[in-house]
């Protein structure tokens, strides 16, 4: 048992040694905040790069003179834009950002409810045990929501197969 939560409930949840259920909850809040902030920065930077490269390539083709500015630079910008688009579609940092921020907010709600003895904590025989159980459940739910967002090679193969079938029918 970890703070009143069964080992099955917390296994695989990256539990670090904490003294109290409140420490455990706060640690998980920091964990999800870090992950949300990272994915937010990644999503916004890649999206800005995608827009800049997509808008810059045609300008260089139109206004650039010579091989370097008229052909090489636009090709490089198009390649970078494609890489950014593929990364955003496969890794889905904007969806991960939303997922992790949502989990952070849910844990913050539980922390406040625990502190002020509201909701499920009001009249609870063991508010710390309730907080630990709810924290573990939120972390487990985060994993369940995260799994479908991971890149799936089968999905990529089915998309390629569909594209090949479409071209064969032309």
GROMACS .gro file of C-alpha atoms in nm, residues 31-168:
model
  138
   31UNK     CA    1   0.476   1.649  -1.348
   32UNK     CA    2   0.173   1.726  -1.567
   33UNK     CA    3   0.254   2.099  -1.569
   34UNK     CA    4   0.605   2.028  -1.701
   35UNK     CA    5   0.469   1.795  -1.969
   36UNK     CA    6   0.196   2.041  -2.070
   37UNK     CA    7   0.441   2.332  -2.089
   38UNK     CA    8   0.683   2.126  -2.300
   39UNK     CA    9   0.413   2.018  -2.546
   40UNK     CA   10   0.270   2.371  -2.564
   41UNK     CA   11   0.612   2.513  -2.658
   42UNK     CA   12   0.670   2.231  -2.907
   43UNK     CA   13   0.330   2.272  -3.073
   44UNK     CA   14   0.352   2.651  -3.099
   45UNK     CA   15   0.712   2.656  -3.225
   46UNK     CA   16   0.649   2.391  -3.489
   47UNK     CA   17   0.327   2.560  -3.598
   48UNK     CA   18   0.502   2.897  -3.631
   49UNK     CA   19   0.786   2.734  -3.827
   50UNK     CA   20   0.531   2.561  -4.051
   51UNK     CA   21   0.357   2.889  -4.126
   52UNK     CA   22   0.681   3.082  -4.182
   53UNK     CA   23   0.826   2.818  -4.415
   54UNK     CA   24   0.499   2.773  -4.604
   55UNK     CA   25   0.467   3.148  -4.662
   56UNK     CA   26   0.838   3.203  -4.727
   57UNK     CA   27   0.890   2.938  -4.996
   58UNK     CA   28   0.661   3.095  -5.261
   59UNK     CA   29   0.802   3.440  -5.187
   60UNK     CA   30   1.155   3.318  -5.251
   61UNK     CA   31   1.046   3.140  -5.569
   62UNK     CA   32   0.885   3.460  -5.693
   63UNK     CA   33   1.138   3.715  -5.572
   64UNK     CA   34   1.458   3.511  -5.540
   65UNK     CA   35   1.716   3.528  -5.812
   66UNK     CA   36   1.968   3.265  -5.895
   67UNK     CA   37   1.996   2.904  -5.796
   68UNK     CA   38   2.040   2.956  -5.420
   69UNK     CA   39   1.753   3.198  -5.349
   70UNK     CA   40   1.521   3.092  -5.632
   71UNK     CA   41   1.544   2.713  -5.597
   72UNK     CA   42   1.754   2.579  -5.308
   73UNK     CA   43   1.620   2.803  -5.029
   74UNK     CA   44   1.251   2.748  -5.124
   75UNK     CA   45   1.313   2.374  -5.144
   76UNK     CA   46   1.468   2.374  -4.798
   77UNK     CA   47   1.178   2.577  -4.658
   78UNK     CA   48   0.929   2.335  -4.814
   79UNK     CA   49   1.118   2.041  -4.666
   80UNK     CA   50   1.119   2.199  -4.320
   81UNK     CA   51   0.746   2.280  -4.351
   82UNK     CA   52   0.673   1.920  -4.448
   83UNK     CA   53   0.877   1.792  -4.154
   84UNK     CA   54   0.692   2.022  -3.914
   85UNK     CA   55   0.354   1.913  -4.051
   86UNK     CA   56   0.439   1.545  -4.024
   87UNK     CA   57   0.571   1.590  -3.669
   88UNK     CA   58   0.257   1.778  -3.564
   89UNK     CA   59   0.032   1.512  -3.719
   90UNK     CA   60   0.218   1.212  -3.580
   91UNK     CA   61   0.332   1.331  -3.237
   92UNK     CA   62   0.023   1.548  -3.174
   93UNK     CA   63   0.186   1.788  -2.924
   94UNK     CA   64  -0.122   2.013  -2.926
   95UNK     CA   65  -0.341   1.725  -2.809
   96UNK     CA   66  -0.083   1.615  -2.553
   97UNK     CA   67  -0.065   1.974  -2.429
   98UNK     CA   68  -0.443   1.971  -2.378
   99UNK     CA   69  -0.439   1.629  -2.212
  100UNK     CA   70  -0.161   1.713  -1.966
  101UNK     CA   71  -0.304   2.057  -1.882
  102UNK     CA   72  -0.645   1.897  -1.819
  103UNK     CA   73  -0.491   1.640  -1.584
  104UNK     CA   74  -0.298   1.918  -1.408
  105UNK     CA   75  -0.621   2.113  -1.353
  106UNK     CA   76  -0.809   1.805  -1.231
  107UNK     CA   77  -0.535   1.738  -0.976
  108UNK     CA   78  -0.537   2.104  -0.869
  109UNK     CA   79  -0.913   2.073  -0.817
  110UNK     CA   80  -0.859   1.767  -0.599
  111UNK     CA   81  -0.586   1.947  -0.401
  112UNK     CA   82  -0.817   2.243  -0.331
  113UNK     CA   83  -1.110   2.015  -0.248
  114UNK     CA   84  -0.886   1.824  -0.005
  115UNK     CA   85  -0.753   2.142   0.154
  116UNK     CA   86  -1.096   2.292   0.215
  117UNK     CA   87  -1.272   1.959   0.281
  118UNK     CA   88  -1.516   1.999  -0.009
  119UNK     CA   89  -1.691   1.748  -0.233
  120UNK     CA   90  -1.575   1.390  -0.166
  121UNK     CA   91  -1.348   1.507   0.117
  122UNK     CA   92  -1.625   1.661   0.324
  123UNK     CA   93  -1.698   1.424   0.607
  124UNK     CA   94  -1.452   1.166   0.474
  125UNK     CA   95  -1.307   0.928   0.731
  126UNK     CA   96  -0.965   0.953   0.566
  127UNK     CA   97  -0.928   1.252   0.330
  128UNK     CA   98  -0.562   1.168   0.261
  129UNK     CA   99  -0.652   0.821   0.144
  130UNK     CA  100  -0.923   0.967  -0.078
  131UNK     CA  101  -0.677   1.219  -0.225
  132UNK     CA  102  -0.418   0.950  -0.294
  133UNK     CA  103  -0.678   0.728  -0.462
  134UNK     CA  104  -0.813   1.013  -0.674
  135UNK     CA  105  -0.460   1.121  -0.772
  136UNK     CA  106  -0.372   0.767  -0.878
  137UNK     CA  107  -0.699   0.740  -1.073
  138UNK     CA  108  -0.633   1.067  -1.259
  139UNK     CA  109  -0.279   0.954  -1.346
  140UNK     CA  110  -0.413   0.622  -1.471
  141UNK     CA  111  -0.678   0.800  -1.679
  142UNK     CA  112  -0.408   1.021  -1.830
  143UNK     CA  113  -0.231   0.710  -1.953
  144UNK     CA  114  -0.555   0.572  -2.097
  145UNK     CA  115  -0.615   0.898  -2.288
  146UNK     CA  116  -0.249   0.915  -2.398
  147UNK     CA  117  -0.230   0.568  -2.559
  148UNK     CA  118  -0.451   0.648  -2.864
  149UNK     CA  119  -0.242   0.961  -2.929
  150UNK     CA  120   0.080   0.767  -2.981
  151UNK     CA  121   0.192   0.715  -3.340
  152UNK     CA  122   0.060   0.388  -3.476
  153UNK     CA  123   0.251   0.225  -3.764
  154UNK     CA  124  -0.059   0.027  -3.865
  155UNK     CA  125  -0.246   0.352  -3.923
  156UNK     CA  126   0.035   0.484  -4.144
  157UNK     CA  127   0.038   0.162  -4.346
  158UNK     CA  128  -0.339   0.175  -4.395
  159UNK     CA  129  -0.314   0.537  -4.516
  160UNK     CA  130  -0.041   0.443  -4.764
  161UNK     CA  131  -0.247   0.146  -4.882
  162UNK     CA  132  -0.552   0.370  -4.933
  163UNK     CA  133  -0.341   0.619  -5.131
  164UNK     CA  134  -0.203   0.339  -5.352
  165UNK     CA  135  -0.552   0.202  -5.415
  166UNK     CA  136  -0.674   0.551  -5.506
  167UNK     CA  137  -0.389   0.597  -5.756
  168UNK     CA  138  -0.446   0.250  -5.906
   0.00000   0.00000   0.00000
